[in-house]
Short mmCIF file of C-alpha atoms in Angstrom, two decimals:
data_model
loop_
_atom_site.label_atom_id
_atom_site.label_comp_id
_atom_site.label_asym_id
_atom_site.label_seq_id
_atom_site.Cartn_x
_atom_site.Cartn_y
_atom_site.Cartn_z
CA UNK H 1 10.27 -18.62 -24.46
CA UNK H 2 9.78 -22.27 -23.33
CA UNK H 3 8.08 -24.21 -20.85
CA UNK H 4 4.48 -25.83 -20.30
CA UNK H 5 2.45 -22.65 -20.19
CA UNK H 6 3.83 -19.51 -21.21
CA UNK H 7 2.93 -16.58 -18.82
CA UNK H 8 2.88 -12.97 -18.83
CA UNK H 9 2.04 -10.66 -16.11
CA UNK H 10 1.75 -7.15 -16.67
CA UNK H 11 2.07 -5.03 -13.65
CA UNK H 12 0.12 -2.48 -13.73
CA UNK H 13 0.85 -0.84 -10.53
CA UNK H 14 -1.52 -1.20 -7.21
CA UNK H 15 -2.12 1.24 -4.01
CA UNK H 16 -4.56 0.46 -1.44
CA UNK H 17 -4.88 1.70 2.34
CA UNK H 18 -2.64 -1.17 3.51
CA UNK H 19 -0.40 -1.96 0.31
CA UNK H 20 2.02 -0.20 -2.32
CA UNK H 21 2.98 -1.08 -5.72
CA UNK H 22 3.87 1.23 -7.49
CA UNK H 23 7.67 2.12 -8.18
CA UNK H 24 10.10 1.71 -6.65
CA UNK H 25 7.54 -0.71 -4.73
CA UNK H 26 6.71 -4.36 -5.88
CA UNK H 27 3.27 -5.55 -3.78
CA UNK H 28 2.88 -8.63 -3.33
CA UNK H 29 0.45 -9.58 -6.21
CA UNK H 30 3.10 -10.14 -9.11
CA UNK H 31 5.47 -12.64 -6.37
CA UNK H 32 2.27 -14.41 -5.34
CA UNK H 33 0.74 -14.97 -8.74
CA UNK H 34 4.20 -16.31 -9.80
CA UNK H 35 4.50 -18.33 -7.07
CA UNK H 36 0.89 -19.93 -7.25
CA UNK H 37 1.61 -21.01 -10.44
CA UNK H 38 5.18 -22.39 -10.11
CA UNK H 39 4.06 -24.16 -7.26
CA UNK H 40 1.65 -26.13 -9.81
CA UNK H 41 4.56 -26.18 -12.54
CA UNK H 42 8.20 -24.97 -11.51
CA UNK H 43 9.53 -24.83 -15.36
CA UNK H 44 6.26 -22.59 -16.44
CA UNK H 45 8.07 -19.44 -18.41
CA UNK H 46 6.44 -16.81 -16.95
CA UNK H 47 7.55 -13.16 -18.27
CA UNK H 48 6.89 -9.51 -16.13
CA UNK H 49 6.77 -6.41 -17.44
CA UNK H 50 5.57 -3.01 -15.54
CA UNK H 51 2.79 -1.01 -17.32
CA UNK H 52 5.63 2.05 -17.94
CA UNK H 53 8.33 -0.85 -19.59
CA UNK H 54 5.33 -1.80 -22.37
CA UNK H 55 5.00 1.79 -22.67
CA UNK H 56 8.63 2.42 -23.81
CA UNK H 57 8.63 -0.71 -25.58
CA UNK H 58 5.28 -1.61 -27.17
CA UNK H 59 6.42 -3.55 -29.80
CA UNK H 60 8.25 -6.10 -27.69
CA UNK H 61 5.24 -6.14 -25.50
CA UNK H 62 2.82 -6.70 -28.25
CA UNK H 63 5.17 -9.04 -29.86
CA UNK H 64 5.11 -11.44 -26.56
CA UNK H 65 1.15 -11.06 -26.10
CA UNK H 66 1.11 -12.40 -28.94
CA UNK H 67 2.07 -15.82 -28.54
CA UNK H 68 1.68 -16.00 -24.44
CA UNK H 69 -0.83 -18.86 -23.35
CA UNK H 70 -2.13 -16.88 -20.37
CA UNK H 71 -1.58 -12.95 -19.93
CA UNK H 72 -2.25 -11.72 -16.43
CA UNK H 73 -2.87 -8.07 -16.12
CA UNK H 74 -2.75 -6.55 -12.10
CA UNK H 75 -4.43 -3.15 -11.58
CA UNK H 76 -6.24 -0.78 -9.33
CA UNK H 77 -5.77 2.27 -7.16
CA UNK H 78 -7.76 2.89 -4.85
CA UNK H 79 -5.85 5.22 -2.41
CA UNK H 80 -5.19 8.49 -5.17
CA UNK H 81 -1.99 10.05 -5.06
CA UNK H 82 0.85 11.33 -7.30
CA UNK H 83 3.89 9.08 -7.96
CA UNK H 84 7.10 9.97 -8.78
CA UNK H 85 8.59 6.76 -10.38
CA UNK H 86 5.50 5.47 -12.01
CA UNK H 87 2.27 5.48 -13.69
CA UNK H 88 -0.11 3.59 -13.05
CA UNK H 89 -2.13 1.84 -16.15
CA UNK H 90 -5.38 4.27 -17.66
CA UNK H 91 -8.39 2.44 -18.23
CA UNK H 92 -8.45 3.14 -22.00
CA UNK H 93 -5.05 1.02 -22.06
CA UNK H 94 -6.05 -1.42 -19.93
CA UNK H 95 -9.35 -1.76 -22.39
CA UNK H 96 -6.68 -1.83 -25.62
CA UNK H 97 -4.06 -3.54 -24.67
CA UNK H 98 -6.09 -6.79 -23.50
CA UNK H 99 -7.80 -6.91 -26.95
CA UNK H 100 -4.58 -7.14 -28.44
CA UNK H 101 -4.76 -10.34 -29.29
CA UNK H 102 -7.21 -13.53 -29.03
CA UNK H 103 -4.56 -16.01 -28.21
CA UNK H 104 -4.00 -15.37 -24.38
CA UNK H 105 -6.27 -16.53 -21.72
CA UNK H 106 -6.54 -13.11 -20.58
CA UNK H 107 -7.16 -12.41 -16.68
CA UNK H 108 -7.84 -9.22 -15.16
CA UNK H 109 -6.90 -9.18 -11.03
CA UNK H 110 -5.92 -6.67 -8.53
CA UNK H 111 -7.98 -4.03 -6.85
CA UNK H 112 -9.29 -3.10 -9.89
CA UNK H 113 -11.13 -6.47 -10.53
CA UNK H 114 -12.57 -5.81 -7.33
CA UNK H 115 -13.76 -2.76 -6.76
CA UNK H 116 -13.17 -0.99 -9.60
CA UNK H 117 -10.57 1.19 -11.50
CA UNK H 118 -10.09 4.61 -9.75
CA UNK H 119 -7.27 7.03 -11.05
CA UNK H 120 -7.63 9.59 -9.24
CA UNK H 121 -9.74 10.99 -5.99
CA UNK H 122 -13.37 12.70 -6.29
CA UNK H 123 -14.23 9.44 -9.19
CA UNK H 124 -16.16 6.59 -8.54
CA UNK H 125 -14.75 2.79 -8.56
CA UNK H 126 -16.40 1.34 -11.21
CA UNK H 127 -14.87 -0.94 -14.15
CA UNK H 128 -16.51 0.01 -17.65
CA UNK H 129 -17.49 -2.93 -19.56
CA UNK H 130 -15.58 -2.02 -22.05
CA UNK H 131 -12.56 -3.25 -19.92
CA UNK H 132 -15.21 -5.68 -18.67
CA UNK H 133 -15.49 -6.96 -22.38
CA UNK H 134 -11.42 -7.95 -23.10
CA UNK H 135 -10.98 -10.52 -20.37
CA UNK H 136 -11.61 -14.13 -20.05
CA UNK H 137 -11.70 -14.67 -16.13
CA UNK H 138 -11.80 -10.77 -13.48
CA UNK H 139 -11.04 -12.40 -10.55
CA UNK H 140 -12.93 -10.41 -7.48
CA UNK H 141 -11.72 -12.99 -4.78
CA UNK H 142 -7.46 -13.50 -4.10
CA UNK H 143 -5.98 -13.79 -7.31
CA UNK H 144 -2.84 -16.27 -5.97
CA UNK H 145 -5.77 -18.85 -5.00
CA UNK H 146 -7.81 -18.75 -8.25
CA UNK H 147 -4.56 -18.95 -10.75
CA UNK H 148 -3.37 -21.52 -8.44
CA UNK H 149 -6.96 -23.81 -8.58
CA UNK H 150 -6.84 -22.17 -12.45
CA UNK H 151 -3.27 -23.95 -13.52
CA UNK H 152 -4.97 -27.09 -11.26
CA UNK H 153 -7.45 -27.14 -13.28
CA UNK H 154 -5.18 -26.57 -16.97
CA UNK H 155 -6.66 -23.44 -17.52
CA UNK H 156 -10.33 -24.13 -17.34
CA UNK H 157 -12.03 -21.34 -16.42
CA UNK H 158 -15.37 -22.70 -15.87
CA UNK H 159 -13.64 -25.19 -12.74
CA UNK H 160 -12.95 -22.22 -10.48
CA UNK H 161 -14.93 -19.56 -8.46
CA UNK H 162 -13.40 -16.15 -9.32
CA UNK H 163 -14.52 -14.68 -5.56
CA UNK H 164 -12.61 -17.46 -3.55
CA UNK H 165 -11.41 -15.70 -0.32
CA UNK H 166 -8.55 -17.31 1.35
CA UNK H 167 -8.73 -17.28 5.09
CA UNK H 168 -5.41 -17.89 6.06
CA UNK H 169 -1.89 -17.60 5.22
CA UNK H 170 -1.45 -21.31 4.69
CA UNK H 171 -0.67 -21.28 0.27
CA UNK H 172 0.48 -17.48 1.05
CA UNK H 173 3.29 -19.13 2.62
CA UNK H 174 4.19 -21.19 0.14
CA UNK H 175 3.47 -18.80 -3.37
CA UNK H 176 5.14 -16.24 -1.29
CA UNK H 177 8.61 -18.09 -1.35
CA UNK H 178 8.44 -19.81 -4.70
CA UNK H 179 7.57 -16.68 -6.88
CA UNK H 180 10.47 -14.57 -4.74
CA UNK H 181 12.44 -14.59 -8.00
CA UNK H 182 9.78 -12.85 -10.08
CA UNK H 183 11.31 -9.51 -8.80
CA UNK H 184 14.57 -10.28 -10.74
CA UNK H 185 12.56 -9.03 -13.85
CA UNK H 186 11.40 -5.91 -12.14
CA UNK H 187 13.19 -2.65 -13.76
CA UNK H 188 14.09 -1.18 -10.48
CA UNK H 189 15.71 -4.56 -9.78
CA UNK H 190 19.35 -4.04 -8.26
CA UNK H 191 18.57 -0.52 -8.08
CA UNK H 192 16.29 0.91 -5.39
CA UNK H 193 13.33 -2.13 -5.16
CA UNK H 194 11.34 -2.18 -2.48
CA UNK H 195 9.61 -5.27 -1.57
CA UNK H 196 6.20 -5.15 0.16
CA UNK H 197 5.60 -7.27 2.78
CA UNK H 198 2.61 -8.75 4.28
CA UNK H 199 1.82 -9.01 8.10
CA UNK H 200 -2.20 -8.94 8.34
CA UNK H 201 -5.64 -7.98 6.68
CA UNK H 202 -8.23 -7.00 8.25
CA UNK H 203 -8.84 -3.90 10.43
CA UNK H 204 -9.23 -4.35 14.17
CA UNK H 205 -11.68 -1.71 14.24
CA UNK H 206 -14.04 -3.72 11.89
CA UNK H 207 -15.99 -4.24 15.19
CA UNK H 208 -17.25 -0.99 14.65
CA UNK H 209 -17.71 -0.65 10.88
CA UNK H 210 -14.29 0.94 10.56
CA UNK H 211 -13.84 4.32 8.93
CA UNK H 212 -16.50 4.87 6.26
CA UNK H 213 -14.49 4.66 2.86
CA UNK H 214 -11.86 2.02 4.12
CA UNK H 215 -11.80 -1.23 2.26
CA UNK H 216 -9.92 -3.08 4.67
CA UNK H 217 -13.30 -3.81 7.13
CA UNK H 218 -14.86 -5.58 3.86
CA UNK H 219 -12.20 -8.76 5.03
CA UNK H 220 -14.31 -8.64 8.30
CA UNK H 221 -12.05 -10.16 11.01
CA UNK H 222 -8.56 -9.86 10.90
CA UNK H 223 -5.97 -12.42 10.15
CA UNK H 224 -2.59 -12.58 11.48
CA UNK H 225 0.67 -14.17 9.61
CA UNK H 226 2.68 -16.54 11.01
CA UNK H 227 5.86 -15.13 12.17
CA UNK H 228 8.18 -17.62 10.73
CA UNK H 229 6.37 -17.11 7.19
CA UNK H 230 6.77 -13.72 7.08
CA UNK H 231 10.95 -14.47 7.31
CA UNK H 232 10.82 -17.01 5.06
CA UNK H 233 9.91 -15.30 2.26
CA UNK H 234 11.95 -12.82 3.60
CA UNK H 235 14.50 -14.92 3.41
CA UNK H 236 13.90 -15.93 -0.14
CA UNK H 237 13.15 -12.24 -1.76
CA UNK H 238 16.77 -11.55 0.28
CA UNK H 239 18.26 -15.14 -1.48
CA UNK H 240 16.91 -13.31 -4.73
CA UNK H 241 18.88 -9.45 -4.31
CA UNK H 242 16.49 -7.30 -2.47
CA UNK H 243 17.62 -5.83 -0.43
CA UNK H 244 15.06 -3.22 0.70
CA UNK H 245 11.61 -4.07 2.58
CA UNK H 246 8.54 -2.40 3.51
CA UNK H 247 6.23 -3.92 6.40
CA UNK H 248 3.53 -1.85 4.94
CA UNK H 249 0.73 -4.38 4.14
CA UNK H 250 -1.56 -4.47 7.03
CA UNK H 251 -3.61 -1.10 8.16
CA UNK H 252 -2.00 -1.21 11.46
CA UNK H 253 1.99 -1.67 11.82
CA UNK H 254 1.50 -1.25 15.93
CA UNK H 255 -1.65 -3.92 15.67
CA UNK H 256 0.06 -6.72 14.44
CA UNK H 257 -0.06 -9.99 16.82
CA UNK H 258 -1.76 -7.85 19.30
CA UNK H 259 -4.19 -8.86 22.25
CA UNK H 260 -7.95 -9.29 22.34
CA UNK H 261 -8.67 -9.31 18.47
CA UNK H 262 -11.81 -8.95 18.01
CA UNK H 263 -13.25 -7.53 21.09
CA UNK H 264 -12.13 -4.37 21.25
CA UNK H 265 -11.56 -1.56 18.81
CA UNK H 266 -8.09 -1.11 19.53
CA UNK H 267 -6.36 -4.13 20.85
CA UNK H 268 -3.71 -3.98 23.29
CA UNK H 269 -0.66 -4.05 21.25
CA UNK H 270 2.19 -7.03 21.69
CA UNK H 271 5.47 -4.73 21.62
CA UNK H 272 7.44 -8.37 22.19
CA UNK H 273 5.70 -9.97 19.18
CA UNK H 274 6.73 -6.96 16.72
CA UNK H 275 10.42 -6.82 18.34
CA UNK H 276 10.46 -10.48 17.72
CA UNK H 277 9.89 -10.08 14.26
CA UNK H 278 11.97 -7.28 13.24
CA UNK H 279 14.97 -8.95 15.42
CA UNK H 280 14.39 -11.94 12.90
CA UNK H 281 14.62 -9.97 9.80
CA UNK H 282 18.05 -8.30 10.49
CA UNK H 283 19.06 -11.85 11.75
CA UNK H 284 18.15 -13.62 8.19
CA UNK H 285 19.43 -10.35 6.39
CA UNK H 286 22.45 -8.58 7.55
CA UNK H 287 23.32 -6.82 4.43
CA UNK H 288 20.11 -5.18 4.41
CA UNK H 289 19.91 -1.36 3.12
CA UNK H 290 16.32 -0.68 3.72
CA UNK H 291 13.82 -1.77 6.27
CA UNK H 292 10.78 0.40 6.75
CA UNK H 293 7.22 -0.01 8.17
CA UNK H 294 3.99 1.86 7.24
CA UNK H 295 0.54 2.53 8.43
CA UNK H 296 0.19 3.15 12.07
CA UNK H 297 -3.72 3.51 13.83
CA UNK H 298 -3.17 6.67 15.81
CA UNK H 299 -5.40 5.77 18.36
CA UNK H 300 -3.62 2.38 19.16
CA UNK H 301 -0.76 4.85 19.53
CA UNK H 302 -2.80 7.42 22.11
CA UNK H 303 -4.71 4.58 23.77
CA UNK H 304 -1.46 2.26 24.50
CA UNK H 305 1.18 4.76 25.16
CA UNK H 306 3.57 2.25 27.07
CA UNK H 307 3.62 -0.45 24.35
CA UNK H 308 3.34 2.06 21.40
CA UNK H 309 6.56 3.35 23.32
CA UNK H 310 8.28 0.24 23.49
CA UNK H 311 7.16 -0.69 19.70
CA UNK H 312 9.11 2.51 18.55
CA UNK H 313 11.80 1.92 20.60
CA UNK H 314 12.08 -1.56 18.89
CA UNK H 315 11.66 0.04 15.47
CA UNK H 316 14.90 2.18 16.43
CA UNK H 317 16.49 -0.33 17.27
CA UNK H 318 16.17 -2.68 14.47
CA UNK H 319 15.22 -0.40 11.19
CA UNK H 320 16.96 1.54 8.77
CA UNK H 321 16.57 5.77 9.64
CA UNK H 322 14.01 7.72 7.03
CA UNK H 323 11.20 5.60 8.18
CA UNK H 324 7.63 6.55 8.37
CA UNK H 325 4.44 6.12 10.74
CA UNK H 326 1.41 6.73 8.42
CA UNK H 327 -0.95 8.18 10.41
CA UNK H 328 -4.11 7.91 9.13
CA UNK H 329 -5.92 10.77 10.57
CA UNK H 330 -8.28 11.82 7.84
CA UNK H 331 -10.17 14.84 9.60
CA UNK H 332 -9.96 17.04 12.22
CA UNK H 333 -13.58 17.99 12.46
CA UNK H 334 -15.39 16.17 15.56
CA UNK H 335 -17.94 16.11 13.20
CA UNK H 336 -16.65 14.26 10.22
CA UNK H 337 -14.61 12.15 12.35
CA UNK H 338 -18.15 10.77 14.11
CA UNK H 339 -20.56 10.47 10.95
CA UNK H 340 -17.48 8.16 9.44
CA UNK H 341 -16.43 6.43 11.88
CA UNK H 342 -12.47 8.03 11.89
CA UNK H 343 -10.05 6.60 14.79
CA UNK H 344 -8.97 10.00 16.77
CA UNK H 345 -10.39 13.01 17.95
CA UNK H 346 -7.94 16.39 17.35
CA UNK H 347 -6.53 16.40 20.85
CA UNK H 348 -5.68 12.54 20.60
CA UNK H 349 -3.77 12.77 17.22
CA UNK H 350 -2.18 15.64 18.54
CA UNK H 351 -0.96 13.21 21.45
CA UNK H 352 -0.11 10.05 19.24
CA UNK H 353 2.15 12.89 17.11
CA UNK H 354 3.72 13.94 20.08
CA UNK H 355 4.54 10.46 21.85
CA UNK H 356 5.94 9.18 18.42
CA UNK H 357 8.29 12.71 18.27
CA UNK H 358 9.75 11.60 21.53
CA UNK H 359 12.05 8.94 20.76
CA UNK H 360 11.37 8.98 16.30
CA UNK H 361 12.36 12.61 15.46
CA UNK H 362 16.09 11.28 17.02
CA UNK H 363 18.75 11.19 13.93
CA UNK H 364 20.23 7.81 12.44
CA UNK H 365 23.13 7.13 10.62
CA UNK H 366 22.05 8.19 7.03
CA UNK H 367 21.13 11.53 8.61
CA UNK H 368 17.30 11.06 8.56
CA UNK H 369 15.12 11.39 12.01
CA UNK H 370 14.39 7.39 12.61
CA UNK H 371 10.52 7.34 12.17
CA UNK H 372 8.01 10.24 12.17
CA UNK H 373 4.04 10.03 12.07
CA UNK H 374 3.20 11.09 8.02
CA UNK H 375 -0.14 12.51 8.15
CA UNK H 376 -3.58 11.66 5.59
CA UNK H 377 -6.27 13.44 5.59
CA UNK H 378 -8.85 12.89 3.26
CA UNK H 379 -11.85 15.18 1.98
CA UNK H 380 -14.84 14.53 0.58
CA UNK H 381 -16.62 12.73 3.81
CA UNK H 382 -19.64 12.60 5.16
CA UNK H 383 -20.86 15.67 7.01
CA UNK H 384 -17.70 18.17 5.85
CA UNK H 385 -17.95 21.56 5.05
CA UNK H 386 -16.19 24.66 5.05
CA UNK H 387 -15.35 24.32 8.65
CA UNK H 388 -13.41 20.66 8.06
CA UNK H 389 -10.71 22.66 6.27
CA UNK H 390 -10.28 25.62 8.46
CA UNK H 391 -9.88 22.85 11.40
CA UNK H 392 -7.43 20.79 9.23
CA UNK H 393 -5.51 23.61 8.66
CA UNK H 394 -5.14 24.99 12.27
CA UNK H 395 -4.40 21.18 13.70
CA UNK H 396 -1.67 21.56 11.02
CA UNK H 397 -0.53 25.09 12.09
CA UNK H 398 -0.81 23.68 16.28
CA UNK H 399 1.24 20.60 15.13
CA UNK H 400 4.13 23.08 14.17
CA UNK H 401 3.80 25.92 16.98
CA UNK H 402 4.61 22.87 19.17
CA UNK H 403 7.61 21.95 17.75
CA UNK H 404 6.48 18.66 16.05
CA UNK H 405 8.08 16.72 13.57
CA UNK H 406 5.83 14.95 10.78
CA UNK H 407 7.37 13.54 7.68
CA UNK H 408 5.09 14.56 5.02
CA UNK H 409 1.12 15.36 4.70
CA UNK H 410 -0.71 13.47 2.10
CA UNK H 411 -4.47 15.33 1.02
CA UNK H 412 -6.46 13.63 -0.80
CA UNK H 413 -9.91 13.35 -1.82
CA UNK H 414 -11.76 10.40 -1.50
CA UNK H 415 -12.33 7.68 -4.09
CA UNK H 416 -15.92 6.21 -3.13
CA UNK H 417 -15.61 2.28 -3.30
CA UNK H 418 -18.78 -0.22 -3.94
CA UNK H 419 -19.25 -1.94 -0.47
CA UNK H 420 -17.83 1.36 1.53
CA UNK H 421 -20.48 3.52 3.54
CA UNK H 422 -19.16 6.25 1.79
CA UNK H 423 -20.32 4.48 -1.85
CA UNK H 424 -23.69 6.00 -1.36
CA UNK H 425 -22.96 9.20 -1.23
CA UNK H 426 -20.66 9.53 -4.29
CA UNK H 427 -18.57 12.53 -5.41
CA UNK H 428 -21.60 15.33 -4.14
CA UNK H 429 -19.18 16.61 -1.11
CA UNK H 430 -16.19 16.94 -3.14
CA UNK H 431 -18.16 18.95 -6.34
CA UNK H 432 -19.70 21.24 -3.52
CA UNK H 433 -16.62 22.03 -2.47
CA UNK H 434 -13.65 21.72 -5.30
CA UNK H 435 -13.13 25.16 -4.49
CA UNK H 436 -12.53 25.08 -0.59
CA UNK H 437 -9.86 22.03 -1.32
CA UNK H 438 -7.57 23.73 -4.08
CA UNK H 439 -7.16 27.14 -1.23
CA UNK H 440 -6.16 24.70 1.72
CA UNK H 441 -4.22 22.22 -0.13
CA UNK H 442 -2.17 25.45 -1.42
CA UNK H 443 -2.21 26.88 2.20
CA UNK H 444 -0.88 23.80 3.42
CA UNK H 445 2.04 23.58 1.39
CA UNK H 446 2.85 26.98 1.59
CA UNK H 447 2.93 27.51 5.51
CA UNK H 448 2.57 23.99 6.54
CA UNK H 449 4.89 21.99 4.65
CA UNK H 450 7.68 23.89 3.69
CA UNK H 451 8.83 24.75 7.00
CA UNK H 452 8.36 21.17 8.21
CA UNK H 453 10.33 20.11 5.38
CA UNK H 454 12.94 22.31 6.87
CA UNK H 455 12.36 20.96 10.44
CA UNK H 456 12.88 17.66 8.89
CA UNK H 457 16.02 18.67 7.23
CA UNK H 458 17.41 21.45 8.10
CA UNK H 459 19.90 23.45 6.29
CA UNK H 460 23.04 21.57 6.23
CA UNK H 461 21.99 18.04 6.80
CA UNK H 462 24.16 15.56 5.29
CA UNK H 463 21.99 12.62 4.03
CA UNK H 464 23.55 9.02 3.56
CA UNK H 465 23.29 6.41 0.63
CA UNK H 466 20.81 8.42 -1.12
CA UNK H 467 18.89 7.06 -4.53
CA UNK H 468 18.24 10.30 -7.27
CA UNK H 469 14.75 9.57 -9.12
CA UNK H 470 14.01 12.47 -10.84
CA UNK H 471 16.38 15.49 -12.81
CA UNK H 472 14.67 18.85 -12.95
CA UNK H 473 16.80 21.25 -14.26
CA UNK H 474 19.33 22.17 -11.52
CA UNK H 475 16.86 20.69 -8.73
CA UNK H 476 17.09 16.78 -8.15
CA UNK H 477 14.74 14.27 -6.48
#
């Protein structure tokens, strides 16, 4: 290794409402980190390594912690869920590892600096002090702008303000392009990466608190990208080898650019804004193999029918098939849905499923319906009971008596997050009622998500330029 500082950044794997990084995903914290600190020194060495590389390879790991200047670890989950291609870091690692060695300038950023480390749902956020203890600099605010004033500053930790909040896209712009060829050093690299892209932050509904255990109202307003930055770095990931994208970081795909920000809870979508954009990624990149969105508001979807229409229609036209509209529904109980704050009532997420079917559940090329709603829900909220899962459940079992297509159901329990309505509360809902969630969850798989699976791919279906993770047994994934 050579070069004015030597860097290492240890990925160890991020998922939050509106943002994936976990295999085969890169987020966007490892490319902006690298980029904020090429852009103060282009020849800095900077090494990557995922938390599951050091893991087969400690000794090279420890062996290059060892004589880094600056060692940057990225954690935090704080949407649960079970991942096939990766494993997130464990807090007793994360509380090792760092204490390693005394040489590195050793930062902790990520969600986890933030709000906490969660592993999986029904646990509080909180970071132990024994992580606490092992770093020189948790930075709470955007990690690209501290390192960047950090490396300004040659490494003095006592010049910058860990909670900095950017408020535009301005040095996103710019860290975004230069640290493009950090993924070259990603395992998955050449393989099946996909890169994470950022539209917006900030949920449109933050008018109205947003939903109760949402982190994305804690940005208050919400702040668009610029277009043309979005396809530069495009651009430059593409210049790099990826070849696979996700528009996934923002809360609301359909949102994005949209009318009257700010004064109402769902803004009018701008179907010519998001056409616009996806026209100019297959323009910059025409030997794409993967272009996907994620996270769609339902009820921008039942309120604007018309644009929503037209916004699919676009997505058809300019995506890759297999793609999904994350629907994040969380409960069925009228209820629930008012003592947090949720974005649809039952009959209107049975509407938003039913005007995405119309033109998504359509086949592509690789075999694959173009883009179906995936459905959360989440347990655990304020003012469930019994009741909340019996109405989840039926929703579920109306959604397939109508014919309906949904991709997949994610059910989760909820990880209460400091600054979250829902932090007050705690884990006393999901104790009560451990039992009630381990019956429906089985239900639903059973009778609910087996035969969709089948809708979705029915006997015979011949799928197209399809990556294998996983070998079990005879069975592959």
């Amino acid at each position: 290794m050579s070069g004015q500082h030597e860097v290492l950044i240890i990925d160890g794997y991020s998922d939050e409402p509106a943002g994936l990084g976990v295999p085969p995903y890169i987020d966007v914290y490892p490319r902006y980190i690298a980029g904020a600190i090429w852009a103060v020194n282009k020849s800095t060495n900077i090494v990557y390594l995922t938390v599951d590389e050091i893991r087969r390879n400690f000794e090279k790991f420890t062996k290059i912690y060892s004589r880094v200047k600056v060692a940057i670890f990225i954690a935090g989950v704080c949407v649960p869920g079970k991942y096939l291609s990766g494993d997130p870091i464990k807090p007793e690692e994360l509380a090792l590892w760092s204490k390693l060695s005394d040489k590195p300038l050793k930062i902790l950023a990520g969600p986890v600096a933030r709000f906490g480390l969660g592993t999986e749902g029904g646990k509080l956020m909180e970071l132990p002090e024994k992580i606490k203890e092992g770093f020189d600099l948790i930075i709470k605010g955007d990690p690209e702008l501290v390192i960047y004033r950090l490396f300004k500053e040659k490494l003095n930790i006592d010049a910058v303000d860990p909670c900095e909040i950017r408020d535009n896209y301005k040095l996103v712009d710019v860290f975004s392009r230069l640290g493009a060829r950090i993924i070259k050093q990603h395992p998955n690299y050449g393989l099946n990466l996909i890169c994470e892209i950022e539209t917006y932050r900030g949920c449109p509904r933050h008018i109205t608190g947003g939903c109760s255990f949402c982190i994305e109202p804690l940005y208050r307003g919400v702040t668009y990208r610029d277009p043309s930055g979005i396809l530069r770095e495009i651009k430059a990931l593409y210049n790099q080898g990826a070849r696979s994208f996700r528009l996934g970081r923002q809360p609301d795909f359909f949102a994005y650019q949209s009318f009257d920000k700010g004064v109402f809870e769902f803004p009018r979508p701008n179907p010519e804004a998001i056409e616009n954009l996806l026209k100019g990624i297959r323009y910059c990149c025409e030997d794409l193999e993967t272009l996907h969105i994620d996270n769609v508001n339902p009820g921008t979807v039942f309120h604007y029918e018309m644009e929503s229409t037209k916004i699919v229609k676009a997505i058809i036209k300019y995506h890759t098939p297999g793609d999904v509209a994350a629907f994040g529904i969380e409960s069925t109980d009228p209820r629930v849905i008012k003592l947090n704050n949720l974005k649809v009532m039952p009959e209107e997420a049975l509407e938003a499923i039913k005007i995405i079917n119309r033109y998504g559940k359509m086949r592509g090329w690789n075999g694959l319906p173009h883009i179906l709603p995936g459905i959360n829900f989440v347990y655990g909220l304020i003012g469930e009971t019994k009741e909340t899962y019996i109405l989840n459940y039926e929703f579920m079992k109306q959604v397939l008596s109508k014919g309906y297509v949904v991709r997949r159901i994610n059910i989760r329990q909820v990880l209460p997050i400091p600054g979250t309505r829902i932090w007050s509360q705690g884990t006393s809902i999901i104790s009560r009622h451990k039992q009630y969630f381990k019956k429906y969850k089985t239900l639903m798989r059973k009778f609910i998500d087996m035969p969709m699976l089948r809708r979705v791919l029915p006997k015979g279906t011949i799928l197209r330029s399809v990556y294998t993770e996983k070998y079990l047994g005879n069975k592959t994934l």
